[in-house]
Coordinates of N, CA and C in Angstrom, one line a residue:
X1 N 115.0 110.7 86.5 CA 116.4 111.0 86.8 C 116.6 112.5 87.0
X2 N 117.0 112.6 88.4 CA 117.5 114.5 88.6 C 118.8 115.1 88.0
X3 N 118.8 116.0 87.7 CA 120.2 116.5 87.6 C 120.2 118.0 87.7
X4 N 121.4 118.1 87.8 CA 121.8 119.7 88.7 C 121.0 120.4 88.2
X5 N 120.3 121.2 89.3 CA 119.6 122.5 89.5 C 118.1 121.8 89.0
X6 N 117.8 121.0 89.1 CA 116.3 120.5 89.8 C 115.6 120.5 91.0
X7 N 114.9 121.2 91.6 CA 114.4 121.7 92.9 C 112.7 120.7 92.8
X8 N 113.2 120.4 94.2 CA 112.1 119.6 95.0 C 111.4 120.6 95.7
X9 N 110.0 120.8 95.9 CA 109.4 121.6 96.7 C 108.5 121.3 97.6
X10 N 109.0 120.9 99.2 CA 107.7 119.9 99.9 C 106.9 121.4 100.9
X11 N 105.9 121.4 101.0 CA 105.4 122.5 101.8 C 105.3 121.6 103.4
X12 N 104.9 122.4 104.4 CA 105.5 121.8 105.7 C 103.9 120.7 105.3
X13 N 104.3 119.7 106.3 CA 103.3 119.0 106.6 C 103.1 117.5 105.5
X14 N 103.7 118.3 104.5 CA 103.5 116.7 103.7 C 104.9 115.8 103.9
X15 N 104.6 114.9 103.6 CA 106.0 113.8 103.4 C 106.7 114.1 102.1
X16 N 107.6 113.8 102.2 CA 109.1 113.8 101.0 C 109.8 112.8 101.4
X17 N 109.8 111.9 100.3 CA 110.7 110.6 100.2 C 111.4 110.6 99.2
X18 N 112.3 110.1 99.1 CA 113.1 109.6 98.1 C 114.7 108.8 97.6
X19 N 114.9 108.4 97.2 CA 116.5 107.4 97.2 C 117.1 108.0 96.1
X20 N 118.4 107.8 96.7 CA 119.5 108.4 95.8 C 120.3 107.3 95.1
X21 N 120.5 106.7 93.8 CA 121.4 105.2 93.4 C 122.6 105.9 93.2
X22 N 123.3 106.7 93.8 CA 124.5 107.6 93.5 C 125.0 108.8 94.7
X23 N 126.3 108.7 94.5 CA 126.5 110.1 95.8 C 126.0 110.9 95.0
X24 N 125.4 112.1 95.4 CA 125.2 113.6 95.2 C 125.1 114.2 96.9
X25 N 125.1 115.6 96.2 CA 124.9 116.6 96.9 C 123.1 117.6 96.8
X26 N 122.9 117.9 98.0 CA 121.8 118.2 98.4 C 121.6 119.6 99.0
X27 N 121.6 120.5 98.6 CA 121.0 121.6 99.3 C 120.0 122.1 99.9
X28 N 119.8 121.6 101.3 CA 118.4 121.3 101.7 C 118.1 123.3 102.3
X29 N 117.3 123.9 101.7 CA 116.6 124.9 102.5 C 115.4 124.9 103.5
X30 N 115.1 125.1 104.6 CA 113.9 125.4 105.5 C 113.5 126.7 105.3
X31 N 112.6 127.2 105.1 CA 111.7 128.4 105.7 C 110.5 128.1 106.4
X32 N 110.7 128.9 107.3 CA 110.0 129.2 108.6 C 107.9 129.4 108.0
X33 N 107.2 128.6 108.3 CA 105.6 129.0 107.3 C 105.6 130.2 107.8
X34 N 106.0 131.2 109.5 CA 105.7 132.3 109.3 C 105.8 133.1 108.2
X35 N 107.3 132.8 107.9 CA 107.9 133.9 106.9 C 107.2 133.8 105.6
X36 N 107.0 132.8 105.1 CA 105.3 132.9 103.8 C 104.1 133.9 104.5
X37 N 103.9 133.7 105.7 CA 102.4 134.3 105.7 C 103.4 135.7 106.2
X38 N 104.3 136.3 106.4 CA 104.6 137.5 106.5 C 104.5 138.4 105.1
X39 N 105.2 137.2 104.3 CA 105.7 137.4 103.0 C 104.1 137.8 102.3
X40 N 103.5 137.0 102.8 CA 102.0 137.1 102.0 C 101.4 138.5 102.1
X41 N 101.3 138.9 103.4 CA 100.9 139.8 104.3 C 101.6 141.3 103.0
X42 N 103.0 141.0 103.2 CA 103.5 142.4 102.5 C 103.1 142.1 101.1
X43 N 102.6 141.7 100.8 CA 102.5 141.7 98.7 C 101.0 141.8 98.8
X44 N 100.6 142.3 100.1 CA 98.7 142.0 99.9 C 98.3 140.9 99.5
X45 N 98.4 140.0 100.2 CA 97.6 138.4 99.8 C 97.5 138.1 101.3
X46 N 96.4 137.4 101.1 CA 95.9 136.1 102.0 C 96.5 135.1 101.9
X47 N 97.6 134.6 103.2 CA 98.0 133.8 103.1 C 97.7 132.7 103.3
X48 N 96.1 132.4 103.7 CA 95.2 130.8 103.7 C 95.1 130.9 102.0
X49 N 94.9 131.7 101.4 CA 94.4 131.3 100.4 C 95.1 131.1 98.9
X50 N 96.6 130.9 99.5 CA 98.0 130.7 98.8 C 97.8 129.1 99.0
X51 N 97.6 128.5 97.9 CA 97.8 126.8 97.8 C 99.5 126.4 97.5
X52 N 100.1 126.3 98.5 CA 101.3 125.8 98.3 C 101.5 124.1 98.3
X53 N 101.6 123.5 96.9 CA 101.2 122.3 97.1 C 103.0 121.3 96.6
X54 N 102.9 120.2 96.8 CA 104.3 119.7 96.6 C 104.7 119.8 95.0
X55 N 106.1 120.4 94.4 CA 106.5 120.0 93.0 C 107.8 119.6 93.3
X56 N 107.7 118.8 92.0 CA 109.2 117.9 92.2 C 109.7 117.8 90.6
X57 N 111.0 118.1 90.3 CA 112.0 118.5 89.8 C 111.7 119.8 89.2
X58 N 111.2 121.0 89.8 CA 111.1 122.3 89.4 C 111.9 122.8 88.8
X59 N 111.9 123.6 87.5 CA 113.0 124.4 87.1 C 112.5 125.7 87.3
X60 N 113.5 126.3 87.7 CA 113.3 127.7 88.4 C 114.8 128.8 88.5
X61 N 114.8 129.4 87.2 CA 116.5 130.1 87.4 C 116.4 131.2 88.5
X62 N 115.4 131.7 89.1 CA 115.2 131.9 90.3 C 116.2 131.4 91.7
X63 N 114.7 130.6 91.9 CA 115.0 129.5 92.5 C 116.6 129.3 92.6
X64 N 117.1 128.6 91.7 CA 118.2 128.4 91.4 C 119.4 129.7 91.5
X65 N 119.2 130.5 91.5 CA 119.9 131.6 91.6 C 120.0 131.6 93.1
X66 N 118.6 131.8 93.9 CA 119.1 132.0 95.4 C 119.8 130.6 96.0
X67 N 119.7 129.6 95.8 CA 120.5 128.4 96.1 C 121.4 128.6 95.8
X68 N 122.4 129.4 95.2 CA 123.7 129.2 94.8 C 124.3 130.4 95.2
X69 N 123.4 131.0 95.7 CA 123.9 132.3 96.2 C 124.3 131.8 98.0
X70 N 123.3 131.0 99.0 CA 123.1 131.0 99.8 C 124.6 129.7 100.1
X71 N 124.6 128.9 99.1 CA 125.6 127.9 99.3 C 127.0 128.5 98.9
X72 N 127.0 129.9 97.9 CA 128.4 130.3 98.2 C 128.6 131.1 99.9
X73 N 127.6 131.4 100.2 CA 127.6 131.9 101.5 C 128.2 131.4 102.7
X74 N 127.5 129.6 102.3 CA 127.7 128.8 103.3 C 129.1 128.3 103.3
X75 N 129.8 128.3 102.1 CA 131.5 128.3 102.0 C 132.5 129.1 102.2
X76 N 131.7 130.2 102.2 CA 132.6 131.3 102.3 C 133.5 131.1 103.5
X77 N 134.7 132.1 103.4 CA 135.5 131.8 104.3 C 135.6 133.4 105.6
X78 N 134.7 134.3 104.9 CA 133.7 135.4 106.1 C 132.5 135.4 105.7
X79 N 131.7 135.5 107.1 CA 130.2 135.8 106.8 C 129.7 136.6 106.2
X80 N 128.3 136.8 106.0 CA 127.7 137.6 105.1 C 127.4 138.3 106.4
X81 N 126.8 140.0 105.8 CA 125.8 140.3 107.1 C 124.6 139.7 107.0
X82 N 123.7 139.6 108.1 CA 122.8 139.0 108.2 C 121.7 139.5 107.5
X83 N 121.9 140.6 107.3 CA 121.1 141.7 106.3 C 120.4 140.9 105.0
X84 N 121.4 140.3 104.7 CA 121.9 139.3 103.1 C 121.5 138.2 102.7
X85 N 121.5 137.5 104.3 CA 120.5 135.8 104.4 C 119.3 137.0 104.7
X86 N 118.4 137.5 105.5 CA 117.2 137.6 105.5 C 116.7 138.1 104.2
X87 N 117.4 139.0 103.4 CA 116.9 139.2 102.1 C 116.9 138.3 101.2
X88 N 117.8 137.4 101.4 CA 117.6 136.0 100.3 C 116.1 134.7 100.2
X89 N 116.4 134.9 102.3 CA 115.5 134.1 102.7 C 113.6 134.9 102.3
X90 N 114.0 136.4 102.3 CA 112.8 136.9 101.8 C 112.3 136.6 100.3
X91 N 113.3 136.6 99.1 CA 113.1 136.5 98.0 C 112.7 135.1 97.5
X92 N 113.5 134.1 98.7 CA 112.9 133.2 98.1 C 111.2 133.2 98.4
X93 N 110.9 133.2 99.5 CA 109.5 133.4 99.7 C 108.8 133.8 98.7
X94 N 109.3 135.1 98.4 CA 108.1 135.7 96.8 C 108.1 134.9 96.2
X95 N 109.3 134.3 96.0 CA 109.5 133.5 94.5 C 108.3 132.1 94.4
X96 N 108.2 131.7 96.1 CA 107.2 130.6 95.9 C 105.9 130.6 95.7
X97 N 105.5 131.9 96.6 CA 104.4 132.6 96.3 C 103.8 132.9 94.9
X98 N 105.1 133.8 94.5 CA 105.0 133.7 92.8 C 104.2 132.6 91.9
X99 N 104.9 131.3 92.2 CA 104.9 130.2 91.4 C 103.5 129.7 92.1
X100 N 103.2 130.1 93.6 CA 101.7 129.4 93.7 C 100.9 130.0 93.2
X101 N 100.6 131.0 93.0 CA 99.3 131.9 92.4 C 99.6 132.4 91.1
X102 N 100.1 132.1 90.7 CA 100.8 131.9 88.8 C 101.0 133.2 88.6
X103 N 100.6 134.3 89.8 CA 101.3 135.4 88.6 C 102.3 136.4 89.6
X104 N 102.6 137.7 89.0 CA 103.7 138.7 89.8 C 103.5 139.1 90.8
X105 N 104.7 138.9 91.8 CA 104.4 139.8 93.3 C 104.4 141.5 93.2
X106 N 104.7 141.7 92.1 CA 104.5 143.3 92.6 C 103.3 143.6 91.2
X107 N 102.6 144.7 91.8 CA 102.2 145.4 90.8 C 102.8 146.3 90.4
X108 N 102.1 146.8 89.2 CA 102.7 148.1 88.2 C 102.9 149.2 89.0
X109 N 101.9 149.5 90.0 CA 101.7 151.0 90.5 C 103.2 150.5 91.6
X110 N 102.9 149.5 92.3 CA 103.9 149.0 93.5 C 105.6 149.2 93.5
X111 N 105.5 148.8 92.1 CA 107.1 148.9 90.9 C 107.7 150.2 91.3
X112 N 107.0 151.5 91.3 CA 107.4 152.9 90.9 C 107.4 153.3 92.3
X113 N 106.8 152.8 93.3 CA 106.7 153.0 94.6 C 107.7 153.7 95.4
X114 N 108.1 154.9 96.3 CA 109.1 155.2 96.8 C 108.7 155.2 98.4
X115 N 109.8 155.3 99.8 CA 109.4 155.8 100.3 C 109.7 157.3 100.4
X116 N 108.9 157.7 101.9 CA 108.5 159.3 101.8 C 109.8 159.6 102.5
X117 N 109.9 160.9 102.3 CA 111.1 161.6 102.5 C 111.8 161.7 104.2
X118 N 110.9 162.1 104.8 CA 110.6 161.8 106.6 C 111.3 160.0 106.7
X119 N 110.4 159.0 105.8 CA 110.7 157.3 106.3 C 112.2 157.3 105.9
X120 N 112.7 157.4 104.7 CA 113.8 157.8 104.6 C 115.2 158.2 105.4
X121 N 114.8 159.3 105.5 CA 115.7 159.9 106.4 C 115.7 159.4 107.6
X122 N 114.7 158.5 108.4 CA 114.5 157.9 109.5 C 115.2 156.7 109.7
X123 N 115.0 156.3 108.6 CA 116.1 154.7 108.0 C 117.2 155.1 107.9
X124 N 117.8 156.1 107.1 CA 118.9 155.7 106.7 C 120.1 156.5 108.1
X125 N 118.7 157.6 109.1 CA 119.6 157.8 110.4 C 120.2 156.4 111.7
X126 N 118.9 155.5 111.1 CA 119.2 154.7 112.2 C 120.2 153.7 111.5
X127 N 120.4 153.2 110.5 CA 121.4 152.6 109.6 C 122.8 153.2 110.7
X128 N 122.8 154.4 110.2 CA 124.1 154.9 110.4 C 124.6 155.0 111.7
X129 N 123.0 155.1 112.6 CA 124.0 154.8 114.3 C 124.2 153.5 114.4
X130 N 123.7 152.8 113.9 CA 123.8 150.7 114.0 C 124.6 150.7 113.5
X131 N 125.3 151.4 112.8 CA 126.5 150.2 111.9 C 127.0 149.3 112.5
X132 N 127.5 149.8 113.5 CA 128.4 148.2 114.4 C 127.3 147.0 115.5
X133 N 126.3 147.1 114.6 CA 125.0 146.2 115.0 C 124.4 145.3 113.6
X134 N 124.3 144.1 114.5 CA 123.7 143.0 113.0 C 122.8 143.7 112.4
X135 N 122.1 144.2 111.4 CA 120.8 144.7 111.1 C 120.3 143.8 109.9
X136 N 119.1 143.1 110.6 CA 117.9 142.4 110.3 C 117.6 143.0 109.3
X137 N 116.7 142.8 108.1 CA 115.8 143.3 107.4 C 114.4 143.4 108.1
X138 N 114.4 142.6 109.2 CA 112.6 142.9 110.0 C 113.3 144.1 110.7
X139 N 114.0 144.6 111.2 CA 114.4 145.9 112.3 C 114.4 147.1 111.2
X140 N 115.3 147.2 109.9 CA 115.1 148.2 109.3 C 113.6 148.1 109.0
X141 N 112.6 147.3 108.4 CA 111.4 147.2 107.8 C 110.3 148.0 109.5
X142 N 110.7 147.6 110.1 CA 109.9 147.9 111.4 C 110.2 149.4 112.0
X143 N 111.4 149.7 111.8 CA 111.9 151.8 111.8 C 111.0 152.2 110.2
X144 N 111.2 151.5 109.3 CA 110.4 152.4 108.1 C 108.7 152.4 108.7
X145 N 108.2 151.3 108.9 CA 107.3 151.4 109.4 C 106.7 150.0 108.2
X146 N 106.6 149.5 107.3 CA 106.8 149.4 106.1 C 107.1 147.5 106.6
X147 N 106.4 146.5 105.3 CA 106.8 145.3 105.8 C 108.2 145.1 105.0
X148 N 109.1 143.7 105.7 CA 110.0 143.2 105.2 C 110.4 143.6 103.1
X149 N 109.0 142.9 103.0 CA 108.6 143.1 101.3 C 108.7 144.5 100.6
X150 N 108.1 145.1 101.2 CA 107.6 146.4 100.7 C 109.0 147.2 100.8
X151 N 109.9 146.6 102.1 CA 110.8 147.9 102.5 C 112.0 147.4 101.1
X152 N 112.0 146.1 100.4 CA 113.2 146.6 99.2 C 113.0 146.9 98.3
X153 N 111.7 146.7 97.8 CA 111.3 147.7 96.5 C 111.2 149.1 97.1
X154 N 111.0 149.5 97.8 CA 110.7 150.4 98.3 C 112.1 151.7 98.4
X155 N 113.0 150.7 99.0 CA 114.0 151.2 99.3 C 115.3 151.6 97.5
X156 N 115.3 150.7 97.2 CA 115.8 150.2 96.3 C 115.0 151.6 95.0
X157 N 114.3 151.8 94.8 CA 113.1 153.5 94.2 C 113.8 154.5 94.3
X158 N 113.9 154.3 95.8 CA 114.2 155.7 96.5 C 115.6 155.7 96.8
X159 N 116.4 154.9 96.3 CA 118.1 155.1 96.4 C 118.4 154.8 94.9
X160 N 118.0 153.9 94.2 CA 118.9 153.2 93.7 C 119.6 151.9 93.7
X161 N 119.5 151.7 95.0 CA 120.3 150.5 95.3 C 120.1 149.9 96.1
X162 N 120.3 148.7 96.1 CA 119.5 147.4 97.3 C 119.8 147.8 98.5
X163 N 118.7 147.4 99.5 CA 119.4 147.9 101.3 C 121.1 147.4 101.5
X164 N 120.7 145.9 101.3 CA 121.7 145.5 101.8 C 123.3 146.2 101.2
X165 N 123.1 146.4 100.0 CA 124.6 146.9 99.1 C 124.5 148.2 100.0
X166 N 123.5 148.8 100.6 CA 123.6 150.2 101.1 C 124.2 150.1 102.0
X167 N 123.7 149.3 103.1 CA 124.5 148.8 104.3 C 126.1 148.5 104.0
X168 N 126.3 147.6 103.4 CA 127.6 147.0 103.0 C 128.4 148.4 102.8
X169 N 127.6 149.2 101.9 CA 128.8 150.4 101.7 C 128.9 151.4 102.2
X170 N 127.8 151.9 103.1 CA 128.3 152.2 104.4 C 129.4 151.9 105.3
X171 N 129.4 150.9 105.8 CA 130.3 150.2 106.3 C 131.4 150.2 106.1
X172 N 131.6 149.9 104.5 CA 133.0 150.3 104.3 C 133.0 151.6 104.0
X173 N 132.7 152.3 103.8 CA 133.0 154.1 103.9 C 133.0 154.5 105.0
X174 N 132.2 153.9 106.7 CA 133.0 154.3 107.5 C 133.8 154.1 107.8
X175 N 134.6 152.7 107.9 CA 135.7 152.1 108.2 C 136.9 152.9 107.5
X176 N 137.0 153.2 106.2 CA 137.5 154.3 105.4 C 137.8 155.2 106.4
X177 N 136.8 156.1 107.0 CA 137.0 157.3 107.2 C 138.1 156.9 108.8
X178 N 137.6 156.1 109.1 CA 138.0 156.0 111.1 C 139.5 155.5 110.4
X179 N 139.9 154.7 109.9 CA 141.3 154.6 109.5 C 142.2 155.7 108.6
X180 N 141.7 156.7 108.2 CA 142.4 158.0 107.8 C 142.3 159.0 108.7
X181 N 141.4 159.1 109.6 CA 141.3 159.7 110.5 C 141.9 159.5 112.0
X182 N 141.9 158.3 112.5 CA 142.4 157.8 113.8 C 143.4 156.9 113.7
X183 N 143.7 156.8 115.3 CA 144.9 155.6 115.7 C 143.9 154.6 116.0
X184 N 143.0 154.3 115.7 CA 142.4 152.9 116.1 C 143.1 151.9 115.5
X185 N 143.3 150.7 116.0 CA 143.5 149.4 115.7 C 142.4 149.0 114.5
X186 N 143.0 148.3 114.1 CA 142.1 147.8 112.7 C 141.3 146.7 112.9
X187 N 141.6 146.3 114.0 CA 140.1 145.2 114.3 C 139.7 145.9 115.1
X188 N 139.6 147.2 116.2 CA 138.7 147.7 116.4 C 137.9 148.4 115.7
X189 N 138.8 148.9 114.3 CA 137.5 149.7 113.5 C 137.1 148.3 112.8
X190 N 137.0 147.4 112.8 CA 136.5 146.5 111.9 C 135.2 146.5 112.6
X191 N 135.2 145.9 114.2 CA 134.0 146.3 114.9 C 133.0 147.0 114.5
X192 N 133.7 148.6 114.8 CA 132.8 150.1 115.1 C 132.2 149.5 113.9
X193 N 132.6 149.2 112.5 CA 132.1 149.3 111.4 C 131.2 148.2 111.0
X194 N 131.1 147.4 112.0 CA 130.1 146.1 111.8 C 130.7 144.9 111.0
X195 N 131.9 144.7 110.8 CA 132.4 143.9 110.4 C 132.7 142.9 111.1
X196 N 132.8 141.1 110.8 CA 132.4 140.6 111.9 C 134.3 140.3 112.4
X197 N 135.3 140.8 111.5 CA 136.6 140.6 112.1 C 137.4 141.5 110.8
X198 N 138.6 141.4 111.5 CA 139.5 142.7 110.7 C 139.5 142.1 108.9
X199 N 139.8 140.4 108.5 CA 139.9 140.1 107.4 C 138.8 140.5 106.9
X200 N 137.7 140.1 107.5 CA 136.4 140.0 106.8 C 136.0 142.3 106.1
X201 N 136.7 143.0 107.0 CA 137.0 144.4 106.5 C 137.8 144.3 105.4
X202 N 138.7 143.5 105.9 CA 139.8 143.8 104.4 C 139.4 143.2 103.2
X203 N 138.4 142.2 103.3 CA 138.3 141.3 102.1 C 137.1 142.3 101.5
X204 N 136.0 142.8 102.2 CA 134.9 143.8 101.8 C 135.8 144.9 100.4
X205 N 136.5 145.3 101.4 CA 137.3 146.8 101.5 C 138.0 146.6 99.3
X206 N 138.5 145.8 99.5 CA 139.1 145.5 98.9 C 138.2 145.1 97.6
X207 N 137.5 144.6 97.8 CA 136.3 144.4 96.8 C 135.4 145.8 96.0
X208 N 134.8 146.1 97.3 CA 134.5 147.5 97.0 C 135.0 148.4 96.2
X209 N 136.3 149.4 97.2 CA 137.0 150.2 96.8 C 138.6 150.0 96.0
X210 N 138.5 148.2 95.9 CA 140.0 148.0 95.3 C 141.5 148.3 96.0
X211 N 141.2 148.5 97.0 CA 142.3 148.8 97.9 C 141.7 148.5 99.4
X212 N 143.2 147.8 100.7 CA 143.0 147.3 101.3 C 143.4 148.1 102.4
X213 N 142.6 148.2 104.1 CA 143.0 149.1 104.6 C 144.6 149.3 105.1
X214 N 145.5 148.6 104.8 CA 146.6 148.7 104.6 C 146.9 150.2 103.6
X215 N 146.4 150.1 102.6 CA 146.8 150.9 101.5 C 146.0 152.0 101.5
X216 N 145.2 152.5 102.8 CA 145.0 153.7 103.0 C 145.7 154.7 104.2
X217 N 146.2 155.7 103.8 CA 146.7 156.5 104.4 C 146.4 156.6 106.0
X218 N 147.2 156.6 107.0 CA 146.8 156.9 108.1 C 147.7 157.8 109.3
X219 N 146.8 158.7 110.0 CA 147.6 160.0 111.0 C 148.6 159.4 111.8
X220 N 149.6 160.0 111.8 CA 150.7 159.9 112.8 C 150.4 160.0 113.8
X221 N 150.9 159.2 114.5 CA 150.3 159.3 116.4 C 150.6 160.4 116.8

């Protein structure tokens, strides 16, 4: 008998069967086998030699944590940046990884890891001309130089704070600024600022900084 937050895990290529004597709900995830052998690639492993074999009713507060992250996503009533699924979709990866080779994706030395001052600055310039561009976690990871894996511990050392929340607040601190500063229309700065429409600015905006761009000051024509 399943019940909530029990996770099925079929790796590609085997069969998964099963009957339901009840309505429920299903949260089915795909990941791509590349993105394991990428995933493998960045944590230093071999990815032939990762046994990913079938488990069924897994407990995993993991696990379970990105499923419910990715399903409030999918309800949401604005998107996420894309930044946010690739980093989810990355974590879960470790996470499986994790659970096949029984022990931790990062080592001790790995943990403390930063990047260099030059990768940094290189990232966080090209951040700042993209803003009003989707940004991937493989496009930032490929400017550091650095894989998918490596670039958010990595990043995360050397700021403090996850890419993605870096990005996000970016975004709204420029939007900030172009609305105290300019006559732009407010779904054009929603644009410039990568936001995927004016609500989805105000609902950020508002979360962030507690105030909505309505309730920021703006120049007389």
């Amino acid at each position: 008998m399943q019940k909530s937050g029990d996770i099925d895990f079929i790796p590609a290529g085997v069969d998964g069967v099963w009957e339901d004597d009840a309505t429920c709900q299903v949260l089915r995830l795909t990941l791509r086998p590349t993105l394991i052998d990428q995933v493998a690639q960045g944590l230093g492993r071999n990815a032939d030699e990762i046994d990913l074999v079938p488990r069924l009713r897994l407990r995993d507060t993991r696990i379970e944590a990105i499923g419910w992250a990715i399903k409030a996503d999918l309800e949401a009533d604005t998107p996420s940046d894309p930044l946010y699924i690739d980093l989810l979709a990355n974590a879960l990866a470790v996470r499986l990884i994790e659970i096949a080779t029984l022990r931790e994706a990062r080592t001790h030395a790995e943990s403390g890891s930063k990047m260099s001052t030059r990768q940094l600055r290189i990232l966080i310039e090209f951040i700042e001309t993209n803003l009003d561009q989707k940004l991937h976690l493989a496009d930032l990871a490929s400017v550091a130089g650095v894989s998918s894996t490596r670039l958010k511990s990595l990043f995360r050392n050397s700021t403090g704070t996850p890419v993605h929340q870096y990005v996000i607040r970016r975004r709204v601190e420029y939007a900030r600024a172009l609305i105290a500063t300019t006559t732009m229309p407010a779904s054009q700065i929603a644009l410039a600022a990568g936001f995927a429409h004016q609500s989805h600015m105000a609902t950020t905006m508002r979360r962030l900084l507690g105030q909505t761009p309505g309730e920021i000051g703006r120049p007389t024509a």
